[in-house]
């Protein structure tokens, strides 16, 4: 199996809605061209952590990794997902606010001056988002419109939503190797469905669906950024099983690694090349190395804190950051080139720490 680049995700339930008005095609073309022009590794500068404040909002805590200065910004709503743009020094947030009639918006946090703006409203376009991507100031969002899947695009701060494709199960968005195409990878109780959408032609070019056979339980999914490969982590009654799916080939290698878990599987991450898989279970970090079509379990890393929660990988894939339940710090794990030896220390990060990203 070829090594795959990857992205970590905790599967979210699909929500609902989207309306459209045309976007200028050159804007989409510019976004497509930008994918291959963007440098892939500039080194990490910002460590961003979410701290829930109450039912109505949260704080984004931003640490400058050079100065260790921590700054805070209040966000009026519950943060669903976040994505960093190192080129623009921007952090994009998908935010839900309100209870009885929830509103969904895209917020943008300028990490240089810490100004928070709202460049797009999903709800204004009747979109309830499942996942989003921002490329060259163009927003792409997969969601549901009145129960029907939709991929929409918007040139930020210019207005004018455009529906690129409809009638598919919205899932995690991944750019294809073809810079004109986006994959939507949907994982539910029974099936994996990958829908390939050409954003320049504005149409679905391929749809693949197959039964995954993962039992019901505490399930998580990891998808490679090109959308060709998918991992599912399953936990039930103390057993963690890892399933691997080659979506492009339509094949599955089930139970490629199992272990007895002493705690709760909480989150997971996959290295960009698809070679290393990480999972937080209780107060340890489990590690696997992909060798051929099998995963080899590496010695777990015991953390000197309470239960591990969310984790993220640095751009060079050599440093992991892990948040914890109720702790006032973030664990930093620096891996040696052999990925066996490591250095573990704690970075003071006052307050409760949940979702985390570094870029």
CSV table of C-alpha atoms in Angstrom, one decimal:
chain,number,residue,atom,x,y,z
A,1,UNK,CA,0.0,0.0,0.0
A,2,UNK,CA,1.4,3.4,-0.8
A,3,UNK,CA,2.0,5.8,2.1
A,4,UNK,CA,-0.7,8.4,2.4
A,5,UNK,CA,-0.8,11.9,3.6
A,6,UNK,CA,-3.4,12.3,6.3
A,7,UNK,CA,-5.6,14.4,8.5
A,8,UNK,CA,-7.1,13.7,11.9
A,9,UNK,CA,-10.8,13.9,12.5
A,10,UNK,CA,-13.4,13.0,15.0
A,11,UNK,CA,-16.5,12.2,13.1
A,12,UNK,CA,-19.3,14.6,13.5
A,13,UNK,CA,-23.0,14.0,12.9
A,14,UNK,CA,-24.3,15.6,9.7
A,15,UNK,CA,-26.6,18.5,10.4
A,16,UNK,CA,-28.8,20.2,7.8
A,17,UNK,CA,-29.2,23.1,4.9
A,18,UNK,CA,-27.8,25.5,1.8
A,19,UNK,CA,-29.0,28.1,-0.8
A,20,UNK,CA,-27.0,29.6,-3.7
A,21,UNK,CA,-26.3,32.5,-6.0
A,22,UNK,CA,-23.4,32.4,-8.5
A,23,UNK,CA,-19.8,32.9,-7.7
A,24,UNK,CA,-17.5,34.3,-10.3
A,25,UNK,CA,-15.7,31.3,-12.0
A,26,UNK,CA,-12.3,33.0,-12.0
A,27,UNK,CA,-12.4,33.1,-8.2
A,28,UNK,CA,-12.8,29.3,-8.1
A,29,UNK,CA,-10.0,29.0,-10.7
A,30,UNK,CA,-7.7,31.1,-8.6
A,31,UNK,CA,-8.4,28.9,-5.6
A,32,UNK,CA,-7.6,25.8,-7.7
A,33,UNK,CA,-4.3,27.3,-8.9
A,34,UNK,CA,-3.3,28.2,-5.4
A,35,UNK,CA,-3.3,24.6,-4.1
A,36,UNK,CA,-0.1,23.8,-6.0
A,37,UNK,CA,1.5,27.2,-5.3
A,38,UNK,CA,1.3,27.2,-1.5
A,39,UNK,CA,4.5,26.2,0.3
A,40,UNK,CA,3.9,23.0,2.4
A,41,UNK,CA,6.2,23.6,5.4
A,42,UNK,CA,7.2,27.0,6.9
A,43,UNK,CA,7.6,25.7,10.5
A,44,UNK,CA,5.0,26.2,13.2
A,45,UNK,CA,4.4,29.5,14.8
A,46,UNK,CA,1.0,29.3,16.6
A,47,UNK,CA,-0.4,26.8,19.0
A,48,UNK,CA,-4.2,27.4,19.3
A,49,UNK,CA,-6.4,25.8,22.0
A,50,UNK,CA,-10.1,26.0,22.7
A,51,UNK,CA,-11.4,26.7,26.2
A,52,UNK,CA,-15.1,26.4,26.7
A,53,UNK,CA,-16.5,29.3,28.7
A,54,UNK,CA,-20.2,28.5,29.0
A,55,UNK,CA,-23.0,27.2,26.8
A,56,UNK,CA,-22.9,30.4,24.8
A,57,UNK,CA,-19.2,30.8,24.0
A,58,UNK,CA,-15.6,29.8,24.1
A,59,UNK,CA,-12.1,31.3,24.2
A,60,UNK,CA,-9.4,30.7,21.7
A,61,UNK,CA,-6.1,30.7,23.4
A,62,UNK,CA,-3.2,31.5,21.0
A,63,UNK,CA,0.4,30.8,22.1
A,64,UNK,CA,3.2,32.3,20.0
A,65,UNK,CA,5.7,29.4,20.0
A,66,UNK,CA,8.6,31.8,19.7
A,67,UNK,CA,7.8,34.1,22.6
A,68,UNK,CA,5.5,31.7,24.6
A,69,UNK,CA,3.0,34.6,25.0
A,70,UNK,CA,-0.6,33.5,25.3
A,71,UNK,CA,-3.4,35.7,24.1
A,72,UNK,CA,-7.1,35.1,24.4
A,73,UNK,CA,-10.1,35.9,22.3
A,74,UNK,CA,-13.8,35.3,23.1
A,75,UNK,CA,-15.8,33.6,20.4
A,76,UNK,CA,-19.6,33.9,20.7
A,77,UNK,CA,-20.7,30.3,20.2
A,78,UNK,CA,-19.6,26.7,20.3
A,79,UNK,CA,-16.6,25.9,18.1
A,80,UNK,CA,-17.3,22.9,15.9
A,81,UNK,CA,-14.0,22.8,13.9
A,82,UNK,CA,-11.0,24.9,13.1
A,83,UNK,CA,-8.5,25.3,10.3
A,84,UNK,CA,-5.2,27.3,10.3
A,85,UNK,CA,-3.8,29.2,7.3
A,86,UNK,CA,-0.1,29.8,7.9
A,87,UNK,CA,0.3,31.8,4.7
A,88,UNK,CA,-2.2,34.4,5.9
A,89,UNK,CA,-1.7,33.9,9.7
A,90,UNK,CA,-5.4,33.2,10.0
A,91,UNK,CA,-7.4,30.8,12.0
A,92,UNK,CA,-10.8,29.9,10.6
A,93,UNK,CA,-13.6,28.6,12.9
A,94,UNK,CA,-16.9,26.9,12.2
A,95,UNK,CA,-19.1,28.2,15.1
A,96,UNK,CA,-22.6,27.3,16.3
A,97,UNK,CA,-24.5,29.8,18.4
A,98,UNK,CA,-28.0,29.7,19.9
A,99,UNK,CA,-30.0,26.7,21.2
A,100,UNK,CA,-33.6,26.6,19.9
A,101,UNK,CA,-32.8,28.2,16.6
A,102,UNK,CA,-29.1,27.6,16.1
A,103,UNK,CA,-27.0,29.8,13.8
A,104,UNK,CA,-23.9,28.7,12.0
A,105,UNK,CA,-21.1,31.1,11.0
A,106,UNK,CA,-17.5,31.1,9.8
A,107,UNK,CA,-15.3,33.3,11.9
A,108,UNK,CA,-11.7,34.3,11.0
A,109,UNK,CA,-9.1,35.2,13.7
A,110,UNK,CA,-6.1,37.3,12.5
A,111,UNK,CA,-3.3,35.9,14.7
A,112,UNK,CA,-1.1,39.0,14.2
A,113,UNK,CA,-3.5,41.5,15.7
A,114,UNK,CA,-6.0,39.1,17.3
A,115,UNK,CA,-9.0,40.7,15.5
A,116,UNK,CA,-12.0,38.4,15.1
A,117,UNK,CA,-14.3,38.8,12.1
A,118,UNK,CA,-17.2,36.9,10.6
A,119,UNK,CA,-16.5,36.8,6.8
A,120,UNK,CA,-19.3,34.3,6.1
A,121,UNK,CA,-22.6,33.1,7.5
A,122,UNK,CA,-23.6,29.6,6.7
A,123,UNK,CA,-27.1,30.2,8.1
A,124,UNK,CA,-27.6,33.2,5.9
A,125,UNK,CA,-27.2,30.8,3.0
A,126,UNK,CA,-29.3,28.1,4.7
A,127,UNK,CA,-26.3,26.0,5.3
A,128,UNK,CA,-25.7,23.7,8.3
A,129,UNK,CA,-22.1,22.8,7.8
A,130,UNK,CA,-20.5,19.4,8.2
A,131,UNK,CA,-17.0,20.4,7.0
A,132,UNK,CA,-15.2,23.3,5.3
A,133,UNK,CA,-12.0,24.2,3.5
A,134,UNK,CA,-10.6,27.7,2.8
A,135,UNK,CA,-8.2,28.1,-0.1
A,136,UNK,CA,-7.0,31.4,-1.6
A,137,UNK,CA,-9.8,33.3,0.1
A,138,UNK,CA,-12.4,31.0,-1.3
A,139,UNK,CA,-14.6,29.0,1.2
A,140,UNK,CA,-15.8,25.5,0.3
A,141,UNK,CA,-18.4,24.0,2.6
A,142,UNK,CA,-20.2,20.6,2.6
A,143,UNK,CA,-23.5,20.4,4.5
A,144,UNK,CA,-27.2,19.7,4.2
A,145,UNK,CA,-29.9,21.8,2.6
A,146,UNK,CA,-33.3,20.7,3.7
A,147,UNK,CA,-32.0,17.2,4.2
A,148,UNK,CA,-30.1,17.1,0.9
A,149,UNK,CA,-26.3,17.1,0.6
A,150,UNK,CA,-24.7,20.2,-0.9
A,151,UNK,CA,-21.2,21.5,-1.7
A,152,UNK,CA,-21.2,25.3,-1.8
A,153,UNK,CA,-18.5,27.9,-2.4
A,154,UNK,CA,-18.1,31.6,-1.5
A,155,UNK,CA,-15.5,34.2,-2.2
A,156,UNK,CA,-14.8,35.5,1.3
A,157,UNK,CA,-15.9,39.1,2.1
A,158,UNK,CA,-17.4,39.4,-1.4
A,159,UNK,CA,-20.7,37.5,-1.0
A,160,UNK,CA,-22.5,35.4,-3.6
A,161,UNK,CA,-22.9,31.7,-2.7
A,162,UNK,CA,-22.6,29.1,-5.4
A,163,UNK,CA,-23.8,25.5,-5.3
A,164,UNK,CA,-21.2,23.3,-6.9
A,165,UNK,CA,-22.9,19.9,-6.4
A,166,UNK,CA,-26.0,18.4,-4.7
A,167,UNK,CA,-27.6,15.2,-3.6
A,168,UNK,CA,-24.7,13.4,-1.9
A,169,UNK,CA,-23.9,12.5,1.7
A,170,UNK,CA,-21.7,15.3,3.0
A,171,UNK,CA,-18.6,14.3,4.9
A,172,UNK,CA,-15.0,15.3,5.6
A,173,UNK,CA,-13.7,17.4,2.7
A,174,UNK,CA,-10.3,16.4,1.2
A,175,UNK,CA,-8.6,17.8,-1.8
A,176,UNK,CA,-7.9,15.2,-4.5
A,177,UNK,CA,-4.5,14.8,-6.3
A,178,UNK,CA,-6.4,16.5,-9.1
A,179,UNK,CA,-6.4,20.2,-8.0
A,180,UNK,CA,-9.8,20.7,-9.6
A,181,UNK,CA,-11.5,18.1,-7.4
A,182,UNK,CA,-12.7,17.8,-3.8
A,183,UNK,CA,-13.6,14.5,-2.1
A,184,UNK,CA,-16.4,14.3,0.4
A,185,UNK,CA,-15.8,11.2,2.6
A,186,UNK,CA,-18.8,10.2,4.6
A,187,UNK,CA,-18.7,7.5,7.3
A,188,UNK,CA,-21.9,6.3,8.9
A,189,UNK,CA,-23.0,3.2,10.8
A,190,UNK,CA,-23.0,1.0,7.7
A,191,UNK,CA,-21.2,2.6,4.8
A,192,UNK,CA,-18.3,4.7,3.6
A,193,UNK,CA,-19.2,6.9,0.7
A,194,UNK,CA,-16.7,9.0,-1.2
A,195,UNK,CA,-18.1,11.6,-3.5
A,196,UNK,CA,-15.7,13.3,-5.9
A,197,UNK,CA,-16.7,16.8,-7.1
A,198,UNK,CA,-15.0,18.8,-9.8
A,199,UNK,CA,-15.2,22.4,-8.5
A,200,UNK,CA,-14.3,23.9,-11.9
A,201,UNK,CA,-17.0,22.0,-13.8
A,202,UNK,CA,-19.4,22.1,-10.8
A,203,UNK,CA,-20.5,18.5,-10.9
A,204,UNK,CA,-20.1,15.2,-9.3
A,205,UNK,CA,-17.7,13.1,-11.3
A,206,UNK,CA,-17.6,9.9,-9.2
A,207,UNK,CA,-19.5,8.3,-6.3
A,208,UNK,CA,-18.2,5.2,-4.4
A,209,UNK,CA,-20.1,3.5,-1.6
A,210,UNK,CA,-19.4,0.2,0.2
A,211,UNK,CA,-20.3,-1.4,3.5
A,212,UNK,CA,-17.4,-1.1,6.0
A,213,UNK,CA,-18.5,-3.8,8.5
A,214,UNK,CA,-17.2,-1.8,11.6
A,215,UNK,CA,-19.3,-2.9,14.6
A,216,UNK,CA,-21.4,-0.4,16.5
A,217,UNK,CA,-19.5,1.4,19.3
A,218,UNK,CA,-17.2,4.3,20.0
A,219,UNK,CA,-16.0,4.7,16.4
A,220,UNK,CA,-13.6,7.4,15.0
A,221,UNK,CA,-12.4,7.9,11.5
A,222,UNK,CA,-9.2,9.2,9.9
A,223,UNK,CA,-8.9,10.1,6.2
A,224,UNK,CA,-5.9,10.8,4.1
A,225,UNK,CA,-5.9,14.3,2.6
A,226,UNK,CA,-6.2,12.9,-0.9
A,227,UNK,CA,-9.3,10.9,0.2
A,228,UNK,CA,-8.0,7.6,-1.1
A,229,UNK,CA,-7.5,5.8,2.2
A,230,UNK,CA,-9.5,5.7,5.4
A,231,UNK,CA,-9.0,4.3,8.9
A,232,UNK,CA,-11.7,3.5,11.4
A,233,UNK,CA,-10.9,3.0,15.1
A,234,UNK,CA,-13.5,1.0,17.0
A,235,UNK,CA,-13.8,0.5,20.8
A,236,UNK,CA,-16.3,-1.6,22.6
A,237,UNK,CA,-15.9,-3.5,25.9
A,238,UNK,CA,-12.2,-2.8,26.4
A,239,UNK,CA,-11.1,-3.8,22.9
A,240,UNK,CA,-9.7,-1.3,20.3
A,241,UNK,CA,-9.7,-2.5,16.7
A,242,UNK,CA,-8.3,-0.6,13.7
A,243,UNK,CA,-9.8,-1.1,10.3
A,244,UNK,CA,-8.2,0.1,7.1
A,245,UNK,CA,-9.9,0.9,3.8
A,246,UNK,CA,-8.4,1.5,0.4
A,247,UNK,CA,-11.2,3.5,-1.1
A,248,UNK,CA,-9.6,4.0,-4.4
A,249,UNK,CA,-9.2,0.2,-4.9
A,250,UNK,CA,-12.4,-0.6,-3.0
A,251,UNK,CA,-10.6,-3.0,-0.7
A,252,UNK,CA,-10.6,-3.5,3.1
A,253,UNK,CA,-8.0,-4.9,5.5
A,254,UNK,CA,-10.0,-5.4,8.7
A,255,UNK,CA,-8.5,-5.7,12.2
A,256,UNK,CA,-5.0,-4.8,11.1
A,257,UNK,CA,-4.3,-4.1,14.8
A,258,UNK,CA,-6.0,-4.8,18.0
A,259,UNK,CA,-5.3,-4.2,21.7
A,260,UNK,CA,-6.9,-4.3,25.1
A,261,UNK,CA,-7.7,-0.7,26.1
A,262,UNK,CA,-7.4,0.4,29.7
A,263,UNK,CA,-9.5,3.5,29.3
A,264,UNK,CA,-11.4,5.4,26.7
A,265,UNK,CA,-10.4,6.0,23.1
A,266,UNK,CA,-10.9,9.7,22.7
A,267,UNK,CA,-9.1,11.1,19.6
A,268,UNK,CA,-6.6,10.1,16.9
A,269,UNK,CA,-4.3,11.5,14.3
A,270,UNK,CA,-2.4,10.2,11.3
A,271,UNK,CA,0.9,11.4,9.9
A,272,UNK,CA,0.9,13.1,6.5
A,273,UNK,CA,2.5,10.2,4.8
A,274,UNK,CA,0.1,7.7,6.4
A,275,UNK,CA,2.9,5.8,8.1
A,276,UNK,CA,2.2,6.6,11.8
A,277,UNK,CA,-1.1,6.4,13.6
A,278,UNK,CA,-1.6,8.0,17.1
A,279,UNK,CA,-4.5,7.6,19.5
A,280,UNK,CA,-5.2,9.0,23.0
A,281,UNK,CA,-6.5,6.2,25.3
A,282,UNK,CA,-6.8,7.1,29.0
A,283,UNK,CA,-3.6,8.9,30.0
A,284,UNK,CA,-1.4,7.4,27.3
A,285,UNK,CA,-0.6,8.0,23.6
A,286,UNK,CA,-0.8,4.8,21.6
A,287,UNK,CA,1.4,4.6,18.5
A,288,UNK,CA,1.3,2.4,15.4
A,289,UNK,CA,3.7,2.2,12.4
A,290,UNK,CA,2.4,1.1,9.0
A,291,UNK,CA,4.6,-1.6,7.6
A,292,UNK,CA,3.3,-2.8,4.2
A,293,UNK,CA,-0.4,-3.5,4.9
A,294,UNK,CA,0.0,-4.2,8.6
A,295,UNK,CA,0.3,-1.8,11.6
A,296,UNK,CA,3.1,-2.5,14.0
A,297,UNK,CA,2.3,-1.3,17.6
A,298,UNK,CA,5.1,0.9,19.0
A,299,UNK,CA,5.6,1.3,22.8
A,300,UNK,CA,2.9,3.6,24.1
A,301,UNK,CA,3.9,7.0,25.7
A,302,UNK,CA,2.7,7.3,29.3
A,303,UNK,CA,1.6,10.9,30.0
A,304,UNK,CA,2.1,12.4,33.5
A,305,UNK,CA,-1.4,13.9,33.6
A,306,UNK,CA,-5.0,12.9,33.7
A,307,UNK,CA,-6.9,11.5,30.7
A,308,UNK,CA,-5.6,12.6,27.4
A,309,UNK,CA,-8.0,14.3,25.1
A,310,UNK,CA,-7.3,16.0,21.8
A,311,UNK,CA,-4.0,15.9,19.9
A,312,UNK,CA,-2.4,17.6,16.9
A,313,UNK,CA,0.8,17.1,14.9
A,314,UNK,CA,3.3,19.7,13.8
A,315,UNK,CA,4.0,20.4,10.1
A,316,UNK,CA,7.2,18.4,10.2
A,317,UNK,CA,5.4,15.5,11.9
A,318,UNK,CA,8.0,15.3,14.7
A,319,UNK,CA,6.1,17.0,17.5
A,320,UNK,CA,2.7,16.1,19.0
A,321,UNK,CA,0.7,18.3,21.3
A,322,UNK,CA,-1.9,16.7,23.6
A,323,UNK,CA,-4.6,18.3,25.8
A,324,UNK,CA,-6.0,16.8,29.0
A,325,UNK,CA,-9.1,16.6,31.1
A,326,UNK,CA,-9.0,19.4,33.7
A,327,UNK,CA,-5.2,20.1,33.4
A,328,UNK,CA,-3.6,23.5,33.2
A,329,UNK,CA,-1.0,22.4,30.6
A,330,UNK,CA,-0.5,20.8,27.2
A,331,UNK,CA,1.8,17.9,26.7
A,332,UNK,CA,4.5,18.2,24.1
A,333,UNK,CA,6.1,15.1,22.7
A,334,UNK,CA,9.2,15.5,20.5
A,335,UNK,CA,10.0,12.4,18.5
A,336,UNK,CA,13.4,11.3,17.4
A,337,UNK,CA,14.0,10.4,13.8
A,338,UNK,CA,13.5,6.7,14.6
A,339,UNK,CA,10.1,7.5,16.1
A,340,UNK,CA,10.9,5.2,19.1
A,341,UNK,CA,12.7,7.6,21.4
A,342,UNK,CA,11.1,10.8,22.5
A,343,UNK,CA,11.2,13.8,24.8
A,344,UNK,CA,8.1,14.6,26.9
A,345,UNK,CA,7.5,17.9,28.7
A,346,UNK,CA,4.5,20.1,29.7
A,347,UNK,CA,3.8,23.5,28.4
A,348,UNK,CA,1.9,25.7,30.9
A,349,UNK,CA,-1.5,26.5,29.4
A,350,UNK,CA,-3.8,27.9,32.1
A,351,UNK,CA,-7.5,27.0,32.0
A,352,UNK,CA,-9.4,24.1,30.5
A,353,UNK,CA,-8.0,22.9,27.2
A,354,UNK,CA,-10.0,20.9,24.6
A,355,UNK,CA,-9.6,21.1,20.8
A,356,UNK,CA,-6.1,22.0,19.6
A,357,UNK,CA,-4.2,22.8,16.4
A,358,UNK,CA,-0.7,24.0,15.5
A,359,UNK,CA,0.5,25.7,12.4
